[in-house]
Amino acid sequence: MLTPERHQMILQLVKEQKVVKLQQLVERTESSESTIRRDLAQLEKQRLLKRVHGGASVLTGKGQEPTMIEKSSKNIQIKQQIAKYAASIVEQGDCVYLDAGSTTFEMIPFLI
């Protein structure tokens, strides 16, 4: 079996089963363990799957966190409700630390 065919089969199995054992991949592709390990390393490097002990799993979240702009444009009303409530329990003289985040950013106008 050619490498592209094997990669396609591996990705299909991971997509269907979410987690696939190395031995399953060896049997299904009729390849050696070392070949499958190399394939998994290459596919992980391409961010197409995640290697786990003894096999591979689906890559969750594409491996990259959304930007602040992307996060701040989602669930705005809920974030504002949370921010308003959180600000309402802050009393005069309290010291508040706000970490970076799209929900905590929404809290700032309620504290001023």
PDB file of N, CA and C in Angstrom:
ATOM      1  N   MET A   1       0.845  -1.175   0.000  1.00  0.00           N
ATOM      2  CA  MET A   1       0.000   0.000   0.000  1.00  0.00           C
ATOM      3  C   MET A   1       0.894   1.244   0.000  1.00  0.00           C
ATOM      4  N   LEU A   2       0.559   2.199  -0.847  1.00  0.00           N
ATOM      5  CA  LEU A   2       1.327   3.436  -0.931  1.00  0.00           C
ATOM      6  C   LEU A   2       1.043   4.339   0.271  1.00  0.00           C
ATOM      7  N   THR A   3       1.994   5.179   0.582  1.00  0.00           N
ATOM      8  CA  THR A   3       1.885   6.054   1.753  1.00  0.00           C
ATOM      9  C   THR A   3       0.612   6.906   1.749  1.00  0.00           C
ATOM     10  N   PRO A   4       0.277   7.593   0.650  1.00  0.00           N
ATOM     11  CA  PRO A   4      -0.948   8.404   0.676  1.00  0.00           C
ATOM     12  C   PRO A   4      -2.213   7.581   0.958  1.00  0.00           C
ATOM     13  N   GLU A   5      -2.260   6.375   0.404  1.00  0.00           N
ATOM     14  CA  GLU A   5      -3.408   5.492   0.658  1.00  0.00           C
ATOM     15  C   GLU A   5      -3.472   5.103   2.136  1.00  0.00           C
ATOM     16  N   ARG A   6      -2.330   4.775   2.689  1.00  0.00           N
ATOM     17  CA  ARG A   6      -2.247   4.378   4.096  1.00  0.00           C
ATOM     18  C   ARG A   6      -2.656   5.544   5.000  1.00  0.00           C
ATOM     19  N   HIS A   7      -2.157   6.725   4.684  1.00  0.00           N
ATOM     20  CA  HIS A   7      -2.525   7.905   5.472  1.00  0.00           C
ATOM     21  C   HIS A   7      -4.031   8.142   5.424  1.00  0.00           C
ATOM     22  N   GLN A   8      -4.598   7.998   4.239  1.00  0.00           N
ATOM     23  CA  GLN A   8      -6.046   8.193   4.087  1.00  0.00           C
ATOM     24  C   GLN A   8      -6.811   7.173   4.926  1.00  0.00           C
ATOM     25  N   MET A   9      -6.375   5.929   4.910  1.00  0.00           N
ATOM     26  CA  MET A   9      -7.026   4.881   5.690  1.00  0.00           C
ATOM     27  C   MET A   9      -6.902   5.167   7.188  1.00  0.00           C
ATOM     28  N   ILE A  10      -5.732   5.582   7.618  1.00  0.00           N
ATOM     29  CA  ILE A  10      -5.514   5.901   9.039  1.00  0.00           C
ATOM     30  C   ILE A  10      -6.439   7.036   9.465  1.00  0.00           C
ATOM     31  N   LEU A  11      -6.489   8.099   8.667  1.00  0.00           N
ATOM     32  CA  LEU A  11      -7.339   9.243   9.009  1.00  0.00           C
ATOM     33  C   LEU A  11      -8.816   8.861   9.042  1.00  0.00           C
ATOM     34  N   GLN A  12      -9.231   8.008   8.114  1.00  0.00           N
ATOM     35  CA  GLN A  12     -10.625   7.558   8.084  1.00  0.00           C
ATOM     36  C   GLN A  12     -10.959   6.753   9.336  1.00  0.00           C
ATOM     37  N   LEU A  13     -10.080   5.851   9.735  1.00  0.00           N
ATOM     38  CA  LEU A  13     -10.306   5.041  10.937  1.00  0.00           C
ATOM     39  C   LEU A  13     -10.357   5.911  12.190  1.00  0.00           C
ATOM     40  N   VAL A  14      -9.455   6.867  12.281  1.00  0.00           N
ATOM     41  CA  VAL A  14      -9.441   7.767  13.441  1.00  0.00           C
ATOM     42  C   VAL A  14     -10.722   8.596  13.473  1.00  0.00           C
ATOM     43  N   LYS A  15     -11.149   9.058  12.317  1.00  0.00           N
ATOM     44  CA  LYS A  15     -12.383   9.856  12.238  1.00  0.00           C
ATOM     45  C   LYS A  15     -13.594   9.037  12.690  1.00  0.00           C
ATOM     46  N   GLU A  16     -13.673   7.795  12.258  1.00  0.00           N
ATOM     47  CA  GLU A  16     -14.811   6.929  12.590  1.00  0.00           C
ATOM     48  C   GLU A  16     -14.805   6.486  14.046  1.00  0.00           C
ATOM     49  N   GLN A  17     -13.636   6.113  14.572  1.00  0.00           N
ATOM     50  CA  GLN A  17     -13.564   5.491  15.893  1.00  0.00           C
ATOM     51  C   GLN A  17     -13.098   6.436  16.996  1.00  0.00           C
ATOM     52  N   LYS A  18     -12.650   7.634  16.633  1.00  0.00           N
ATOM     53  CA  LYS A  18     -12.145   8.644  17.582  1.00  0.00           C
ATOM     54  C   LYS A  18     -10.790   8.279  18.178  1.00  0.00           C
ATOM     55  N   VAL A  19     -10.590   7.029  18.566  1.00  0.00           N
ATOM     56  CA  VAL A  19      -9.303   6.551  19.079  1.00  0.00           C
ATOM     57  C   VAL A  19      -9.024   5.201  18.425  1.00  0.00           C
ATOM     58  N   VAL A  20      -7.812   5.040  17.903  1.00  0.00           N
ATOM     59  CA  VAL A  20      -7.442   3.800  17.222  1.00  0.00           C
ATOM     60  C   VAL A  20      -6.115   3.311  17.796  1.00  0.00           C
ATOM     61  N   LYS A  21      -6.055   2.015  18.057  1.00  0.00           N
ATOM     62  CA  LYS A  21      -4.830   1.417  18.588  1.00  0.00           C
ATOM     63  C   LYS A  21      -3.845   1.151  17.451  1.00  0.00           C
ATOM     64  N   LEU A  22      -2.584   1.220  17.792  1.00  0.00           N
ATOM     65  CA  LEU A  22      -1.514   0.980  16.826  1.00  0.00           C
ATOM     66  C   LEU A  22      -1.689  -0.380  16.153  1.00  0.00           C
ATOM     67  N   GLN A  23      -2.011  -1.397  16.940  1.00  0.00           N
ATOM     68  CA  GLN A  23      -2.153  -2.752  16.404  1.00  0.00           C
ATOM     69  C   GLN A  23      -3.286  -2.831  15.376  1.00  0.00           C
ATOM     70  N   GLN A  24      -4.379  -2.101  15.614  1.00  0.00           N
ATOM     71  CA  GLN A  24      -5.475  -2.065  14.640  1.00  0.00           C
ATOM     72  C   GLN A  24      -4.974  -1.519  13.309  1.00  0.00           C
ATOM     73  N   LEU A  25      -4.201  -0.444  13.389  1.00  0.00           N
ATOM     74  CA  LEU A  25      -3.688   0.182  12.172  1.00  0.00           C
ATOM     75  C   LEU A  25      -2.725  -0.747  11.436  1.00  0.00           C
ATOM     76  N   VAL A  26      -1.908  -1.455  12.190  1.00  0.00           N
ATOM     77  CA  VAL A  26      -0.974  -2.420  11.595  1.00  0.00           C
ATOM     78  C   VAL A  26      -1.756  -3.485  10.831  1.00  0.00           C
ATOM     79  N   GLU A  27      -2.805  -4.029  11.463  1.00  0.00           N
ATOM     80  CA  GLU A  27      -3.593  -5.092  10.835  1.00  0.00           C
ATOM     81  C   GLU A  27      -4.368  -4.588   9.626  1.00  0.00           C
ATOM     82  N   ARG A  28      -5.010  -3.433   9.760  1.00  0.00           N
ATOM     83  CA  ARG A  28      -5.845  -2.915   8.671  1.00  0.00           C
ATOM     84  C   ARG A  28      -5.032  -2.504   7.449  1.00  0.00           C
ATOM     85  N   THR A  29      -3.842  -1.974   7.691  1.00  0.00           N
ATOM     86  CA  THR A  29      -3.022  -1.503   6.570  1.00  0.00           C
ATOM     87  C   THR A  29      -2.011  -2.537   6.099  1.00  0.00           C
ATOM     88  N   GLU A  30      -1.905  -3.636   6.864  1.00  0.00           N
ATOM     89  CA  GLU A  30      -0.919  -4.679   6.568  1.00  0.00           C
ATOM     90  C   GLU A  30       0.485  -4.078   6.462  1.00  0.00           C
ATOM     91  N   SER A  31       0.793  -3.218   7.431  1.00  0.00           N
ATOM     92  CA  SER A  31       2.094  -2.544   7.483  1.00  0.00           C
ATOM     93  C   SER A  31       2.788  -2.881   8.788  1.00  0.00           C
ATOM     94  N   SER A  32       4.054  -2.556   8.878  1.00  0.00           N
ATOM     95  CA  SER A  32       4.797  -2.809  10.116  1.00  0.00           C
ATOM     96  C   SER A  32       4.499  -1.716  11.150  1.00  0.00           C
ATOM     97  N   GLU A  33       4.787  -2.037  12.416  1.00  0.00           N
ATOM     98  CA  GLU A  33       4.592  -1.057  13.482  1.00  0.00           C
ATOM     99  C   GLU A  33       5.436   0.185  13.244  1.00  0.00           C
ATOM    100  N   SER A  34       6.667  -0.007  12.805  1.00  0.00           N
ATOM    101  CA  SER A  34       7.545   1.150  12.585  1.00  0.00           C
ATOM    102  C   SER A  34       7.009   2.054  11.472  1.00  0.00           C
ATOM    103  N   THR A  35       6.425   1.453  10.444  1.00  0.00           N
ATOM    104  CA  THR A  35       5.832   2.245   9.359  1.00  0.00           C
ATOM    105  C   THR A  35       4.659   3.058   9.884  1.00  0.00           C
ATOM    106  N   ILE A  36       3.795   2.415  10.660  1.00  0.00           N
ATOM    107  CA  ILE A  36       2.629   3.111  11.207  1.00  0.00           C
ATOM    108  C   ILE A  36       3.067   4.211  12.171  1.00  0.00           C
ATOM    109  N   ARG A  37       4.074   3.942  12.975  1.00  0.00           N
ATOM    110  CA  ARG A  37       4.582   4.979  13.894  1.00  0.00           C
ATOM    111  C   ARG A  37       5.086   6.198  13.115  1.00  0.00           C
ATOM    112  N   ARG A  38       5.800   5.945  12.036  1.00  0.00           N
ATOM    113  CA  ARG A  38       6.283   7.050  11.189  1.00  0.00           C
ATOM    114  C   ARG A  38       5.105   7.806  10.581  1.00  0.00           C
ATOM    115  N   ASP A  39       4.098   7.046  10.114  1.00  0.00           N
ATOM    116  CA  ASP A  39       2.908   7.675   9.545  1.00  0.00           C
ATOM    117  C   ASP A  39       2.215   8.559  10.579  1.00  0.00           C
ATOM    118  N   LEU A  40       2.056   8.036  11.794  1.00  0.00           N
ATOM    119  CA  LEU A  40       1.383   8.799  12.847  1.00  0.00           C
ATOM    120  C   LEU A  40       2.164  10.062  13.191  1.00  0.00           C
ATOM    121  N   ALA A  41       3.484   9.948  13.229  1.00  0.00           N
ATOM    122  CA  ALA A  41       4.317  11.127  13.510  1.00  0.00           C
ATOM    123  C   ALA A  41       4.139  12.183  12.421  1.00  0.00           C
ATOM    124  N   GLN A  42       4.106  11.732  11.186  1.00  0.00           N
ATOM    125  CA  GLN A  42       3.946  12.657  10.062  1.00  0.00           C
ATOM    126  C   GLN A  42       2.561  13.301  10.081  1.00  0.00           C
ATOM    127  N   LEU A  43       1.526  12.510  10.320  1.00  0.00           N
ATOM    128  CA  LEU A  43       0.163  13.039  10.353  1.00  0.00           C
ATOM    129  C   LEU A  43      -0.036  13.988  11.536  1.00  0.00           C
ATOM    130  N   GLU A  44       0.618  13.689  12.654  1.00  0.00           N
ATOM    131  CA  GLU A  44       0.524  14.592  13.802  1.00  0.00           C
ATOM    132  C   GLU A  44       1.231  15.910  13.493  1.00  0.00           C
ATOM    133  N   LYS A  45       2.352  15.833  12.834  1.00  0.00           N
ATOM    134  CA  LYS A  45       3.098  17.043  12.460  1.00  0.00           C
ATOM    135  C   LYS A  45       2.262  17.927  11.538  1.00  0.00           C
ATOM    136  N   GLN A  46       1.428  17.298  10.718  1.00  0.00           N
ATOM    137  CA  GLN A  46       0.533  18.024   9.811  1.00  0.00           C
ATOM    138  C   GLN A  46      -0.752  18.462  10.516  1.00  0.00           C
ATOM    139  N   ARG A  47      -0.849  18.174  11.804  1.00  0.00           N
ATOM    140  CA  ARG A  47      -2.010  18.513  12.642  1.00  0.00           C
ATOM    141  C   ARG A  47      -3.304  17.864  12.141  1.00  0.00           C
ATOM    142  N   LEU A  48      -3.192  16.607  11.707  1.00  0.00           N
ATOM    143  CA  LEU A  48      -4.355  15.870  11.225  1.00  0.00           C
ATOM    144  C   LEU A  48      -4.874  14.881  12.256  1.00  0.00           C
ATOM    145  N   LEU A  49      -4.046  14.546  13.254  1.00  0.00           N
ATOM    146  CA  LEU A  49      -4.449  13.668  14.347  1.00  0.00           C
ATOM    147  C   LEU A  49      -3.512  13.904  15.520  1.00  0.00           C
ATOM    148  N   LYS A  50      -3.813  13.257  16.637  1.00  0.00           N
ATOM    149  CA  LYS A  50      -2.956  13.356  17.815  1.00  0.00           C
ATOM    150  C   LYS A  50      -2.478  11.965  18.174  1.00  0.00           C
ATOM    151  N   ARG A  51      -1.172  11.824  18.346  1.00  0.00           N
ATOM    152  CA  ARG A  51      -0.638  10.538  18.791  1.00  0.00           C
ATOM    153  C   ARG A  51      -0.892  10.397  20.279  1.00  0.00           C
ATOM    154  N   VAL A  52      -1.326   9.225  20.673  1.00  0.00           N
ATOM    155  CA  VAL A  52      -1.516   8.897  22.082  1.00  0.00           C
ATOM    156  C   VAL A  52      -0.780   7.588  22.342  1.00  0.00           C
ATOM    157  N   HIS A  53      -0.580   7.274  23.615  1.00  0.00           N
ATOM    158  CA  HIS A  53       0.134   6.043  23.961  1.00  0.00           C
ATOM    159  C   HIS A  53      -0.560   4.845  23.323  1.00  0.00           C
ATOM    160  N   GLY A  54       0.107   4.164  22.430  1.00  0.00           N
ATOM    161  CA  GLY A  54      -0.433   2.963  21.806  1.00  0.00           C
ATOM    162  C   GLY A  54      -1.333   3.194  20.619  1.00  0.00           C
ATOM    163  N   GLY A  55      -1.373   4.417  20.086  1.00  0.00           N
ATOM    164  CA  GLY A  55      -2.230   4.648  18.935  1.00  0.00           C
ATOM    165  C   GLY A  55      -2.378   6.109  18.573  1.00  0.00           C
ATOM    166  N   ALA A  56      -3.591   6.467  18.131  1.00  0.00           N
ATOM    167  CA  ALA A  56      -3.862   7.835  17.694  1.00  0.00           C
ATOM    168  C   ALA A  56      -5.298   8.200  18.017  1.00  0.00           C
ATOM    169  N   SER A  57      -5.552   9.498  18.141  1.00  0.00           N
ATOM    170  CA  SER A  57      -6.911   9.971  18.399  1.00  0.00           C
ATOM    171  C   SER A  57      -7.208  11.188  17.535  1.00  0.00           C
ATOM    172  N   VAL A  58      -8.474  11.544  17.517  1.00  0.00           N
ATOM    173  CA  VAL A  58      -8.926  12.708  16.772  1.00  0.00           C
ATOM    174  C   VAL A  58      -8.276  13.946  17.376  1.00  0.00           C
ATOM    175  N   LEU A  59      -7.878  14.847  16.539  1.00  0.00           N
ATOM    176  CA  LEU A  59      -7.317  16.111  16.998  1.00  0.00           C
ATOM    177  C   LEU A  59      -8.476  17.031  17.342  1.00  0.00           C
ATOM    178  N   THR A  60      -8.575  17.431  18.604  1.00  0.00           N
ATOM    179  CA  THR A  60      -9.677  18.280  19.030  1.00  0.00           C
ATOM    180  C   THR A  60      -9.299  19.747  18.915  1.00  0.00           C
ATOM    181  N   GLY A  61     -10.244  20.571  18.459  1.00  0.00           N
ATOM    182  CA  GLY A  61     -10.024  21.973  18.393  1.00  0.00           C
ATOM    183  C   GLY A  61      -9.019  22.450  17.393  1.00  0.00           C
ATOM    184  N   LYS A  62      -8.664  21.614  16.457  1.00  0.00           N
ATOM    185  CA  LYS A  62      -7.688  21.928  15.421  1.00  0.00           C
ATOM    186  C   LYS A  62      -6.344  22.332  16.028  1.00  0.00           C
ATOM    187  N   GLY A  63      -6.203  22.157  17.346  1.00  0.00           N
ATOM    188  CA  GLY A  63      -4.942  22.440  17.965  1.00  0.00           C
ATOM    189  C   GLY A  63      -4.561  23.880  18.097  1.00  0.00           C
ATOM    190  N   GLN A  64      -5.480  24.777  17.801  1.00  0.00           N
ATOM    191  CA  GLN A  64      -5.152  26.185  17.880  1.00  0.00           C
ATOM    192  C   GLN A  64      -6.302  26.918  18.543  1.00  0.00           C
ATOM    193  N   GLU A  65      -5.974  27.742  19.524  1.00  0.00           N
ATOM    194  CA  GLU A  65      -6.986  28.506  20.246  1.00  0.00           C
ATOM    195  C   GLU A  65      -7.463  29.662  19.380  1.00  0.00           C
ATOM    196  N   PRO A  66      -8.785  29.959  19.430  1.00  0.00           N
ATOM    197  CA  PRO A  66      -9.295  31.110  18.673  1.00  0.00           C
ATOM    198  C   PRO A  66      -8.662  32.409  19.172  1.00  0.00           C
ATOM    199  N   THR A  67      -8.618  33.404  18.312  1.00  0.00           N
ATOM    200  CA  THR A  67      -8.059  34.696  18.699  1.00  0.00           C
ATOM    201  C   THR A  67      -9.006  35.405  19.660  1.00  0.00           C
ATOM    202  N   MET A  68      -8.499  36.442  20.329  1.00  0.00           N
ATOM    203  CA  MET A  68      -9.322  37.229  21.251  1.00  0.00           C
ATOM    204  C   MET A  68     -10.500  37.849  20.512  1.00  0.00           C
ATOM    205  N   ILE A  69     -10.281  38.306  19.308  1.00  0.00           N
ATOM    206  CA  ILE A  69     -11.362  38.907  18.520  1.00  0.00           C
ATOM    207  C   ILE A  69     -12.441  37.869  18.234  1.00  0.00           C
ATOM    208  N   GLU A  70     -12.034  36.651  17.862  1.00  0.00           N
ATOM    209  CA  GLU A  70     -13.006  35.587  17.594  1.00  0.00           C
ATOM    210  C   GLU A  70     -13.794  35.247  18.855  1.00  0.00           C
ATOM    211  N   LYS A  71     -13.091  35.136  19.984  1.00  0.00           N
ATOM    212  CA  LYS A  71     -13.766  34.780  21.234  1.00  0.00           C
ATOM    213  C   LYS A  71     -14.674  35.902  21.717  1.00  0.00           C
ATOM    214  N   SER A  72     -14.242  37.147  21.558  1.00  0.00           N
ATOM    215  CA  SER A  72     -15.035  38.259  22.080  1.00  0.00           C
ATOM    216  C   SER A  72     -16.312  38.484  21.281  1.00  0.00           C
ATOM    217  N   SER A  73     -16.367  37.975  20.067  1.00  0.00           N
ATOM    218  CA  SER A  73     -17.570  38.157  19.253  1.00  0.00           C
ATOM    219  C   SER A  73     -18.600  37.042  19.453  1.00  0.00           C
ATOM    220  N   LYS A  74     -18.295  36.073  20.306  1.00  0.00           N
ATOM    221  CA  LYS A  74     -19.230  34.970  20.557  1.00  0.00           C
ATOM    222  C   LYS A  74     -19.869  35.116  21.932  1.00  0.00           C
ATOM    223  N   ASN A  75     -21.151  34.803  22.025  1.00  0.00           N
ATOM    224  CA  ASN A  75     -21.894  34.787  23.291  1.00  0.00           C
ATOM    225  C   ASN A  75     -21.794  36.110  24.050  1.00  0.00           C
ATOM    226  N   ILE A  76     -21.886  37.214  23.332  1.00  0.00           N
ATOM    227  CA  ILE A  76     -21.701  38.533  23.939  1.00  0.00           C
ATOM    228  C   ILE A  76     -22.703  38.788  25.059  1.00  0.00           C
ATOM    229  N   GLN A  77     -23.978  38.502  24.843  1.00  0.00           N
ATOM    230  CA  GLN A  77     -24.996  38.778  25.869  1.00  0.00           C
ATOM    231  C   GLN A  77     -24.742  37.979  27.139  1.00  0.00           C
ATOM    232  N   ILE A  78     -24.399  36.722  26.997  1.00  0.00           N
ATOM    233  CA  ILE A  78     -24.130  35.881  28.170  1.00  0.00           C
ATOM    234  C   ILE A  78     -22.900  36.400  28.914  1.00  0.00           C
ATOM    235  N   LYS A  79     -21.866  36.759  28.174  1.00  0.00           N
ATOM    236  CA  LYS A  79     -20.653  37.291  28.802  1.00  0.00           C
ATOM    237  C   LYS A  79     -20.958  38.581  29.554  1.00  0.00           C
ATOM    238  N   GLN A  80     -21.803  39.427  28.978  1.00  0.00           N
ATOM    239  CA  GLN A  80     -22.161  40.680  29.645  1.00  0.00           C
ATOM    240  C   GLN A  80     -22.982  40.415  30.907  1.00  0.00           C
ATOM    241  N   GLN A  81     -23.865  39.434  30.864  1.00  0.00           N
ATOM    242  CA  GLN A  81     -24.639  39.085  32.064  1.00  0.00           C
ATOM    243  C   GLN A  81     -23.721  38.573  33.171  1.00  0.00           C
ATOM    244  N   ILE A  82     -22.795  37.707  32.814  1.00  0.00           N
ATOM    245  CA  ILE A  82     -21.831  37.184  33.788  1.00  0.00           C
ATOM    246  C   ILE A  82     -20.999  38.329  34.348  1.00  0.00           C
ATOM    247  N   ALA A  83     -20.527  39.202  33.459  1.00  0.00           N
ATOM    248  CA  ALA A  83     -19.691  40.332  33.873  1.00  0.00           C
ATOM    249  C   ALA A  83     -20.449  41.271  34.800  1.00  0.00           C
ATOM    250  N   LYS A  84     -21.695  41.540  34.481  1.00  0.00           N
ATOM    251  CA  LYS A  84     -22.513  42.439  35.312  1.00  0.00           C
ATOM    252  C   LYS A  84     -22.700  41.847  36.704  1.00  0.00           C
ATOM    253  N   TYR A  85     -23.008  40.560  36.765  1.00  0.00           N
ATOM    254  CA  TYR A  85     -23.184  39.915  38.067  1.00  0.00           C
ATOM    255  C   TYR A  85     -21.877  39.917  38.856  1.00  0.00           C
ATOM    256  N   ALA A  86     -20.781  39.549  38.199  1.00  0.00           N
ATOM    257  CA  ALA A  86     -19.484  39.511  38.886  1.00  0.00           C
ATOM    258  C   ALA A  86     -19.117  40.891  39.421  1.00  0.00           C
ATOM    259  N   ALA A  87     -19.367  41.932  38.640  1.00  0.00           N
ATOM    260  CA  ALA A  87     -19.067  43.298  39.090  1.00  0.00           C
ATOM    261  C   ALA A  87     -19.961  43.709  40.254  1.00  0.00           C
ATOM    262  N   SER A  88     -21.179  43.195  40.276  1.00  0.00           N
ATOM    263  CA  SER A  88     -22.113  43.584  41.347  1.00  0.00           C
ATOM    264  C   SER A  88     -21.709  43.042  42.712  1.00  0.00           C
ATOM    265  N   ILE A  89     -20.907  42.007  42.755  1.00  0.00           N
ATOM    266  CA  ILE A  89     -20.499  41.465  44.059  1.00  0.00           C
ATOM    267  C   ILE A  89     -19.160  42.046  44.538  1.00  0.00           C
ATOM    268  N   VAL A  90     -18.583  42.912  43.711  1.00  0.00           N
ATOM    269  CA  VAL A  90     -17.366  43.621  44.119  1.00  0.00           C
ATOM    270  C   VAL A  90     -17.797  44.837  44.931  1.00  0.00           C
ATOM    271  N   GLU A  91     -17.229  44.970  46.116  1.00  0.00           N
ATOM    272  CA  GLU A  91     -17.599  46.087  46.996  1.00  0.00           C
ATOM    273  C   GLU A  91     -16.521  47.158  46.984  1.00  0.00           C
ATOM    274  N   GLN A  92     -16.920  48.365  47.413  1.00  0.00           N
ATOM    275  CA  GLN A  92     -15.987  49.490  47.497  1.00  0.00           C
ATOM    276  C   GLN A  92     -14.774  49.086  48.332  1.00  0.00           C
ATOM    277  N   GLY A  93     -13.588  49.348  47.828  1.00  0.00           N
ATOM    278  CA  GLY A  93     -12.363  49.024  48.548  1.00  0.00           C
ATOM    279  C   GLY A  93     -11.801  47.647  48.233  1.00  0.00           C
ATOM    280  N   ASP A  94     -12.564  46.805  47.543  1.00  0.00           N
ATOM    281  CA  ASP A  94     -12.064  45.478  47.166  1.00  0.00           C
ATOM    282  C   ASP A  94     -10.961  45.617  46.118  1.00  0.00           C
ATOM    283  N   CYS A  95     -10.038  44.709  46.162  1.00  0.00           N
ATOM    284  CA  CYS A  95      -8.973  44.637  45.162  1.00  0.00           C
ATOM    285  C   CYS A  95      -9.319  43.475  44.236  1.00  0.00           C
ATOM    286  N   VAL A  96      -9.435  43.764  42.966  1.00  0.00           N
ATOM    287  CA  VAL A  96      -9.854  42.751  41.995  1.00  0.00           C
ATOM    288  C   VAL A  96      -8.763  42.587  40.935  1.00  0.00           C
ATOM    289  N   TYR A  97      -8.409  41.346  40.659  1.00  0.00           N
ATOM    290  CA  TYR A  97      -7.465  41.041  39.588  1.00  0.00           C
ATOM    291  C   TYR A  97      -8.255  40.440  38.438  1.00  0.00           C
ATOM    292  N   LEU A  98      -8.162  41.050  37.277  1.00  0.00           N
ATOM    293  CA  LEU A  98      -8.820  40.520  36.086  1.00  0.00           C
ATOM    294  C   LEU A  98      -7.757  39.938  35.162  1.00  0.00           C
ATOM    295  N   ASP A  99      -7.845  38.664  34.922  1.00  0.00           N
ATOM    296  CA  ASP A  99      -6.929  38.000  34.003  1.00  0.00           C
ATOM    297  C   ASP A  99      -7.392  38.288  32.574  1.00  0.00           C
ATOM    298  N   ALA A 100      -6.572  37.958  31.617  1.00  0.00           N
ATOM    299  CA  ALA A 100      -6.934  38.147  30.218  1.00  0.00           C
ATOM    300  C   ALA A 100      -8.031  37.165  29.843  1.00  0.00           C
ATOM    301  N   GLY A 101      -9.049  37.654  29.194  1.00  0.00           N
ATOM    302  CA  GLY A 101     -10.135  36.798  28.742  1.00  0.00           C
ATOM    303  C   GLY A 101     -11.268  37.640  28.204  1.00  0.00           C
ATOM    304  N   SER A 102     -12.041  37.064  27.302  1.00  0.00           N
ATOM    305  CA  SER A 102     -13.113  37.830  26.679  1.00  0.00           C
ATOM    306  C   SER A 102     -14.267  38.104  27.638  1.00  0.00           C
ATOM    307  N   THR A 103     -14.501  37.229  28.602  1.00  0.00           N
ATOM    308  CA  THR A 103     -15.569  37.463  29.580  1.00  0.00           C
ATOM    309  C   THR A 103     -15.126  38.487  30.613  1.00  0.00           C
ATOM    310  N   THR A 104     -13.916  38.370  31.106  1.00  0.00           N
ATOM    311  CA  THR A 104     -13.435  39.352  32.086  1.00  0.00           C
ATOM    312  C   THR A 104     -13.299  40.730  31.448  1.00  0.00           C
ATOM    313  N   PHE A 105     -12.999  40.794  30.179  1.00  0.00           N
ATOM    314  CA  PHE A 105     -12.936  42.074  29.475  1.00  0.00           C
ATOM    315  C   PHE A 105     -14.290  42.779  29.532  1.00  0.00           C
ATOM    316  N   GLU A 106     -15.369  42.014  29.425  1.00  0.00           N
ATOM    317  CA  GLU A 106     -16.720  42.583  29.476  1.00  0.00           C
ATOM    318  C   GLU A 106     -17.058  43.142  30.860  1.00  0.00           C
ATOM    319  N   MET A 107     -16.308  42.759  31.868  1.00  0.00           N
ATOM    320  CA  MET A 107     -16.570  43.202  33.240  1.00  0.00           C
ATOM    321  C   MET A 107     -16.105  44.638  33.490  1.00  0.00           C
ATOM    322  N   ILE A 108     -15.132  45.093  32.741  1.00  0.00           N
ATOM    323  CA  ILE A 108     -14.515  46.400  32.978  1.00  0.00           C
ATOM    324  C   ILE A 108     -15.528  47.546  33.009  1.00  0.00           C
ATOM    325  N   PRO A 109     -16.435  47.676  32.039  1.00  0.00           N
ATOM    326  CA  PRO A 109     -17.380  48.804  32.096  1.00  0.00           C
ATOM    327  C   PRO A 109     -18.262  48.798  33.355  1.00  0.00           C
ATOM    328  N   PHE A 110     -18.521  47.631  33.898  1.00  0.00           N
ATOM    329  CA  PHE A 110     -19.377  47.540  35.086  1.00  0.00           C
ATOM    330  C   PHE A 110     -18.624  47.897  36.365  1.00  0.00           C
ATOM    331  N   LEU A 111     -17.316  47.931  36.298  1.00  0.00           N
ATOM    332  CA  LEU A 111     -16.507  48.281  37.469  1.00  0.00           C
ATOM    333  C   LEU A 111     -16.191  49.775  37.530  1.00  0.00           C
ATOM    334  N   ILE A 112     -16.311  50.456  36.428  1.00  0.00           N
ATOM    335  CA  ILE A 112     -15.952  51.884  36.376  1.00  0.00           C
ATOM    336  C   ILE A 112     -17.050  52.736  36.983  1.00  0.00           C
TER     337      ILE A 112
END
